[in-house]
Coordinates of C-alpha atoms in Angstrom, one line a residue:
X1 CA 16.3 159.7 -72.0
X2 CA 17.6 160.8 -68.7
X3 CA 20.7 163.7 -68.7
X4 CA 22.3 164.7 -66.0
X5 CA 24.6 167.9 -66.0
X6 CA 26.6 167.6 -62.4
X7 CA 28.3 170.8 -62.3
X8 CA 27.1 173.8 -64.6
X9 CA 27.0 177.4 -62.0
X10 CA 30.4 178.6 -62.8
X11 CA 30.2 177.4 -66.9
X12 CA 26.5 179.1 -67.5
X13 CA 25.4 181.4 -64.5
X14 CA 24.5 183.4 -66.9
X15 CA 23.1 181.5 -69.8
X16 CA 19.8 180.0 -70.5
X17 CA 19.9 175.8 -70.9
X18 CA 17.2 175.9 -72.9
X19 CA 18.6 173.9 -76.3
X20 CA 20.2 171.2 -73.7
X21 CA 16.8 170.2 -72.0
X22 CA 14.9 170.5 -74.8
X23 CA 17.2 167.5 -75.8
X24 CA 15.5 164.8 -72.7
X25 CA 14.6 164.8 -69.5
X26 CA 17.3 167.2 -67.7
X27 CA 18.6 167.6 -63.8
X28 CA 21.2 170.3 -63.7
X29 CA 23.6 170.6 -60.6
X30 CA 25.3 173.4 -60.0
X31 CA 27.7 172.0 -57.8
X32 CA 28.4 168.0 -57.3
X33 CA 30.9 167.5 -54.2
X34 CA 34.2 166.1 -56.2
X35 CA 35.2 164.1 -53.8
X36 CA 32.3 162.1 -52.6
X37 CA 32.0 159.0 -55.5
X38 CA 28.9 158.1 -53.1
X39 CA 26.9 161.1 -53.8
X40 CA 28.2 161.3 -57.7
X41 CA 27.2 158.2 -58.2
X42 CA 23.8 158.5 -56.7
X43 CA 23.5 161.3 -58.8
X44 CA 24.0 159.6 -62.1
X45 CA 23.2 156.2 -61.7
X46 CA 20.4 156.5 -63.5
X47 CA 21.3 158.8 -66.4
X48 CA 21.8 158.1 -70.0
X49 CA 24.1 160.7 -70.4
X50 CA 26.1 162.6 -67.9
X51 CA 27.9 166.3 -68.4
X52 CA 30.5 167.1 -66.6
X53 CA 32.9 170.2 -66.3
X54 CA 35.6 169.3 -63.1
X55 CA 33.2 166.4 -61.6
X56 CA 35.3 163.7 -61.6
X57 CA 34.1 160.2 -63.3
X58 CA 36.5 157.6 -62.4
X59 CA 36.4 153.6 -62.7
X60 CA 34.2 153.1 -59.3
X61 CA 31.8 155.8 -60.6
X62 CA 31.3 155.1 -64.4
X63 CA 31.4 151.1 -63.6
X64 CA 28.6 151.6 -61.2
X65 CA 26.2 153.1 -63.4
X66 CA 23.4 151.1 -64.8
X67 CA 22.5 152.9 -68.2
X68 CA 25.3 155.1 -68.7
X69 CA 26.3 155.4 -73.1
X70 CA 27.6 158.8 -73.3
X71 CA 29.5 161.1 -71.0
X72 CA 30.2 164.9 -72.6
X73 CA 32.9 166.7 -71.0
X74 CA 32.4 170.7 -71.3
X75 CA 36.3 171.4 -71.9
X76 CA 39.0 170.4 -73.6
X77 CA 41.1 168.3 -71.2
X78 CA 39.5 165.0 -70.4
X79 CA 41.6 164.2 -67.3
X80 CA 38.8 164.2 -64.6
X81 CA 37.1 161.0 -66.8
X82 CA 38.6 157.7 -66.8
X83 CA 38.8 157.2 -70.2
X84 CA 39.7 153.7 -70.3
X85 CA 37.0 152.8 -67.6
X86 CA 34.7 154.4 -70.0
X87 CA 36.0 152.5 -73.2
X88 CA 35.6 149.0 -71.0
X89 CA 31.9 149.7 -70.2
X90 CA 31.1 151.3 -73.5
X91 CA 31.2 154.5 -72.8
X92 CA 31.5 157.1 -74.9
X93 CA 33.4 160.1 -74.6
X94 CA 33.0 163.4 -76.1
X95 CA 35.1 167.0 -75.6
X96 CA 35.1 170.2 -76.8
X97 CA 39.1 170.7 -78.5
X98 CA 39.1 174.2 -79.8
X99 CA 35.7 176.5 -78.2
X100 CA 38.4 178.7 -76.2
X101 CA 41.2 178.5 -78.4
X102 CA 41.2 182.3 -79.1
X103 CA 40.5 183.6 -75.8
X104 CA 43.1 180.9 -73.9
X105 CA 45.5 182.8 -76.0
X106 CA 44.5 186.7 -75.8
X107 CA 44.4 185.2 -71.6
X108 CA 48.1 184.1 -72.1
X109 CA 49.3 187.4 -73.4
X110 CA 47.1 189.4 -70.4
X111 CA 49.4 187.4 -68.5
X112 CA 52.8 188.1 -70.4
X113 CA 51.8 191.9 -70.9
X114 CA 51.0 192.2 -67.3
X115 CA 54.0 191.0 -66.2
X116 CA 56.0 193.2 -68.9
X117 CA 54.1 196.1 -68.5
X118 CA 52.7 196.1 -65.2
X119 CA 49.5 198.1 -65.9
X120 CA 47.5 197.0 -63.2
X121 CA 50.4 197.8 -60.5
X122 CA 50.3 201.6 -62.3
X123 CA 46.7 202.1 -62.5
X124 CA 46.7 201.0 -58.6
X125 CA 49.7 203.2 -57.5
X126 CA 47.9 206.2 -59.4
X127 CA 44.1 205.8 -58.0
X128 CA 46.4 205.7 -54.5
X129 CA 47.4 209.4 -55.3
X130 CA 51.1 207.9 -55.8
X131 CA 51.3 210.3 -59.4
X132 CA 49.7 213.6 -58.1
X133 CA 52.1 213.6 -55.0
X134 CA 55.2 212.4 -57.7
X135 CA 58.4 215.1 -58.0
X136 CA 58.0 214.5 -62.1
X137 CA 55.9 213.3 -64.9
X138 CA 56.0 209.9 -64.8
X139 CA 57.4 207.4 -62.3
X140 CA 57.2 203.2 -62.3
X141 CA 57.5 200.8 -59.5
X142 CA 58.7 198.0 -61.4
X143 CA 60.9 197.0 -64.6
X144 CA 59.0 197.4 -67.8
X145 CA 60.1 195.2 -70.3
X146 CA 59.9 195.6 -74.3
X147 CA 58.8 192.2 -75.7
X148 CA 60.6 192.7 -79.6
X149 CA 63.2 190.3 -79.8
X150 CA 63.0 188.3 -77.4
X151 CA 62.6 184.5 -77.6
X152 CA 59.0 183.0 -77.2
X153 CA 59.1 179.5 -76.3
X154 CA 56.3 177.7 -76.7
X155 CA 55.8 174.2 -75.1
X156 CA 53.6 171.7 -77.4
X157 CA 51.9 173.1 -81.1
X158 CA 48.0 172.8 -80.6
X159 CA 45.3 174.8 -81.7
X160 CA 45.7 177.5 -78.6
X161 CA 49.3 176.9 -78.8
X162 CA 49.6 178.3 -82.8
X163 CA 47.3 181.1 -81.8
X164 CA 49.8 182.1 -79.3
X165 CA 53.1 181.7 -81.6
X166 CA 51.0 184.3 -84.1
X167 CA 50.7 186.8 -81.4
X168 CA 53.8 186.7 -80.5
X169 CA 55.1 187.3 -83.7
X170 CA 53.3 190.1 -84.2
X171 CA 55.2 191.7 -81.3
X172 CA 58.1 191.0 -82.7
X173 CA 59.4 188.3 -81.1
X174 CA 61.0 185.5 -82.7
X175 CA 59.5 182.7 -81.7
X176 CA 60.6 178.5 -81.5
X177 CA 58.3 175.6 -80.2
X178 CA 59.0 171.9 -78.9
X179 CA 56.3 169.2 -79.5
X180 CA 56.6 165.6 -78.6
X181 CA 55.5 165.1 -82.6
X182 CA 57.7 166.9 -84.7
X183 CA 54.7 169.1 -86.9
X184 CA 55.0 170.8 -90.5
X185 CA 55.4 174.0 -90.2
X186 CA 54.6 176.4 -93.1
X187 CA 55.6 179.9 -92.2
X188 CA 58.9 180.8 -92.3
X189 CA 59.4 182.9 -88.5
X190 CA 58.9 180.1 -86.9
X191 CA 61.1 177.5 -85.6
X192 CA 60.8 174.0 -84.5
X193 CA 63.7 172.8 -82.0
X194 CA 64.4 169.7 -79.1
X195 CA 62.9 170.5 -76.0
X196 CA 66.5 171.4 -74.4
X197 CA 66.8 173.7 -76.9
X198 CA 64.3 175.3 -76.4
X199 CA 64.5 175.9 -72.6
X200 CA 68.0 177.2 -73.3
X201 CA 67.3 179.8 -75.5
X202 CA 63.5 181.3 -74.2
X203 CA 63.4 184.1 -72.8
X204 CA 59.5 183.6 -72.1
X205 CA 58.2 179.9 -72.3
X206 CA 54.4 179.2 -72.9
X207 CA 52.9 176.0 -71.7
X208 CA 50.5 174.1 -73.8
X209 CA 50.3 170.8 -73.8
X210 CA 47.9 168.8 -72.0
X211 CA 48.2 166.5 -68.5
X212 CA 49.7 163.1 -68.9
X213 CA 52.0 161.2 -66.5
X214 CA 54.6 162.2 -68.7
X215 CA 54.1 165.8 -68.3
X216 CA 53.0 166.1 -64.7
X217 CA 56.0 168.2 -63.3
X218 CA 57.3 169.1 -66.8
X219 CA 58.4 172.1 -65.4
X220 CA 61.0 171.1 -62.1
X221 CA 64.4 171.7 -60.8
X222 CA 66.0 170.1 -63.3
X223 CA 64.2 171.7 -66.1
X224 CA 64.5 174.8 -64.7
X225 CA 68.0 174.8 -64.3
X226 CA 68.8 174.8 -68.5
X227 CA 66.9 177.6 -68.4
X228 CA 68.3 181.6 -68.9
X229 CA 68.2 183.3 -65.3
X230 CA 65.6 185.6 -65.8
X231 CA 62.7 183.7 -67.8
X232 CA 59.2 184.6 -67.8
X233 CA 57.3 181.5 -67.5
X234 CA 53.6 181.4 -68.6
X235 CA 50.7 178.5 -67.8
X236 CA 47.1 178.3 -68.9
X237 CA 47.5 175.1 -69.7
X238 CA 47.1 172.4 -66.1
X239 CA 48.7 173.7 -63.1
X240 CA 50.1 169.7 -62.5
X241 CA 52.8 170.8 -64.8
X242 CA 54.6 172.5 -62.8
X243 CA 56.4 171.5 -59.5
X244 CA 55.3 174.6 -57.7
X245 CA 57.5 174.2 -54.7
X246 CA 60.5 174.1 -57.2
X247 CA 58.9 177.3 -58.8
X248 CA 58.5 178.9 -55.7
X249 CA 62.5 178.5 -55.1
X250 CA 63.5 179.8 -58.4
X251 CA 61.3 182.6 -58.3
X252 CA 62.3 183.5 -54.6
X253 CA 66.6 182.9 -55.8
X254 CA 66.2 185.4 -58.7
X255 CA 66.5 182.4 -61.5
X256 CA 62.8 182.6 -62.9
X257 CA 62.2 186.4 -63.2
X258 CA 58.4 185.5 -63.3
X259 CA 55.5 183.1 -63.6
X260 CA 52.5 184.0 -64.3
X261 CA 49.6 181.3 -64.1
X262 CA 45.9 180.7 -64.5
X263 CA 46.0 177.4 -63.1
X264 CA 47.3 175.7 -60.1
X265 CA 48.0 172.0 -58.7
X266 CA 44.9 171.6 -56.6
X267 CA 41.9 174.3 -57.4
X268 CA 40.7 176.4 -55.6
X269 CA 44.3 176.9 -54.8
X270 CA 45.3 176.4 -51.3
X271 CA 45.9 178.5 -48.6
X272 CA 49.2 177.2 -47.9
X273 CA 50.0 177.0 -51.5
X274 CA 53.8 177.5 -52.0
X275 CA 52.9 179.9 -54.9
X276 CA 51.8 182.4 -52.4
X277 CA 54.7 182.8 -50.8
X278 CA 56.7 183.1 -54.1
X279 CA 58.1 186.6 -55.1
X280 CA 57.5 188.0 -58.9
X281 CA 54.1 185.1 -59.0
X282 CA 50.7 186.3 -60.7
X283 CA 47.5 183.7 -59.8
X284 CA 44.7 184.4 -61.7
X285 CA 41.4 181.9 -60.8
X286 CA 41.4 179.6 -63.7
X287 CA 39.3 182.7 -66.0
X288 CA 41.0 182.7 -69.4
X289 CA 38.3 180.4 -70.9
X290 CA 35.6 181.9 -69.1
X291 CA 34.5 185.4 -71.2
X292 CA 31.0 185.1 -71.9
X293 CA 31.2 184.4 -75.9
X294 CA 33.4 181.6 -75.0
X295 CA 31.0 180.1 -72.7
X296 CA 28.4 180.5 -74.8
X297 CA 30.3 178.8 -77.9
X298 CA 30.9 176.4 -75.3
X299 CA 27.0 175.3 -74.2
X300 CA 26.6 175.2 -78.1
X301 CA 29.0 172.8 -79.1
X302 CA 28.1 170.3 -75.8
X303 CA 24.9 170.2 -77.5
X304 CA 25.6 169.4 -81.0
X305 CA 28.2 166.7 -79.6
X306 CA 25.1 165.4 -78.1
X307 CA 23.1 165.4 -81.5
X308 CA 25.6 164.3 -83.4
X309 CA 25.7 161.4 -80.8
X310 CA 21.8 160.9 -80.6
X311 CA 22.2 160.4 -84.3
X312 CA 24.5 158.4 -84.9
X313 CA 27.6 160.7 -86.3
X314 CA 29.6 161.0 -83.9
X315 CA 31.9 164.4 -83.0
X316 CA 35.3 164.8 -80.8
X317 CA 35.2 161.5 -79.5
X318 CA 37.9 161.2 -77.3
X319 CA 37.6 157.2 -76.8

């Protein structure tokens, strides 16, 4: 049985892939060029099964492989595989749903308490001997911002999503969700509203719902403008959600006080991204999955959805 892992440096630099090629014959890539279906194709055309991280395996690719059963997608979101291209050819389709739930969510408050706090603009201003030469004991640069009592909104009720809603309430906030299925919820400081409602009254609002056409551009002028001037928007969820020249205006005319993002519309992000010329923005490289336990957990669960595929019991199918 052939496998062929397409793009595995930035997932396991630092990992051994030991207990995936004890599992068949194994070629690992670290890189495979995204945009060249030629060279991707050559890659796999052969392979019984094919990993992939951001490759992406649309209907030219997966239709113009010759043994192809099983593609196993090392993330959550399933949006660089055709999924219905793979369910024609008979194809099946594996993810991992919750390997980086806890860390997506400790990532999303970095992000908030950053922003709030602004400890990394401190710890900078004091290594640049901006304390020693201050006239008094303290000094800040920027507003800090007490989180208890204000309004966490959090867009869509997942797994990462509830992890989020917990930590926020234990900082005091009070805290509402939207999702597109209304959910039973069993604790009692928590509150389910319509989506309006829930951009008028958040004070910070949390993606975390995953890319669809329908979500693509969730965030945008008009959405923006029911919201309070002044709201802290955070994403770790796909950067495709929000219209980042439309952020980029609202950030720049005072109405979003600040977004703060691991993920952008096209990554790497470009040069000419409008983010970067957006005041009040924080870019970090698409990191908050990547801390080593989680990457680890990850490599683990890729191969038991393999086993459980080699045997016949199959595991987060997404097809």
């Amino acid at each position: 049985m052939k496998i062929v892992l397409l793009d595995g440096y930035e997932l396991n630099n630092d990992l051994n892939w030991k207990s995936l090629q004890e599992l068949g014959d194994c070629t690992l890539y670290d890189r495979t060029p995204v945009n060249d279906n030629a060279e991707i194709i050559k890659r796999i055309k052969y392979a019984d099964i094919v990993i992939t991280h951001k490759t992406p395996l649309d209907h030219e690719v997966i239709s113009k492989t010759s043994r192809l059963k099983y593609i196993g997608i090392m993330g959550t979101g399933y949006d660089v595989v055709d999924i219905e291209s793979a369910h024609q050819n008979k194809v099946v389709v594996t993810n991992i749903p919750t390997y980086a739930s806890d860390t997506v969510a400790q990532f999303t408050f970095s992000l908030l308490l950053e922003v709030t706090s602004q400890v990394g603009l401190h710890n900078q201003l004091v290594h640049e001997n901006r304390w020693a030469q201050a006239p008094d004991f303290t000094f800040w640069e920027k507003p800090l911002l007490e989180l208890k009592g204000k309004t966490l909104g959090i867009i869509g009720y997942g797994h990462i999503a509830q992890k989020v809603a917990k930590i926020g309430h234990a900082f005091s906030m009070k805290v509402i969700f939207y999702n597109h299925r209304p959910k039973k919820v069993p604790e009692s400081w928590i509150q389910q509203v319509s989506f309006d409602e829930l951009l008028r009254q958040s004070d910070v609002l949390s993606l975390h719902v995953i890319q669809t056409p329908e979500t693509i551009d969730l965030i945008n002028n008009d959405t923006i403008a029911k919201m309070k001037t002044g709201v802290i928007i955070l994403n770790t969820a796909r950067g495709k959600l929000a219209n980042e020249a439309d952020i980029k205006n609202a950030l720049n005319e005072g109405k979003i006080y600040a977004y703060a993002t691991d993920v952008v519309k096209g990554e790497p992000i470009a040069s000419d991204s409008p983010l970067l010329q957006a005041k009040n923005c924080y870019i970090t490289p698409h990191i908050a999955w990547a801390p080593y336990e989680t990457r680890e957990r990850l490599l683990h669960m890729t191969v038991d959805n393999i086993k459980a595929y080699l045997s016949g019991d199959l595991k987060n199918v997404i097809n």
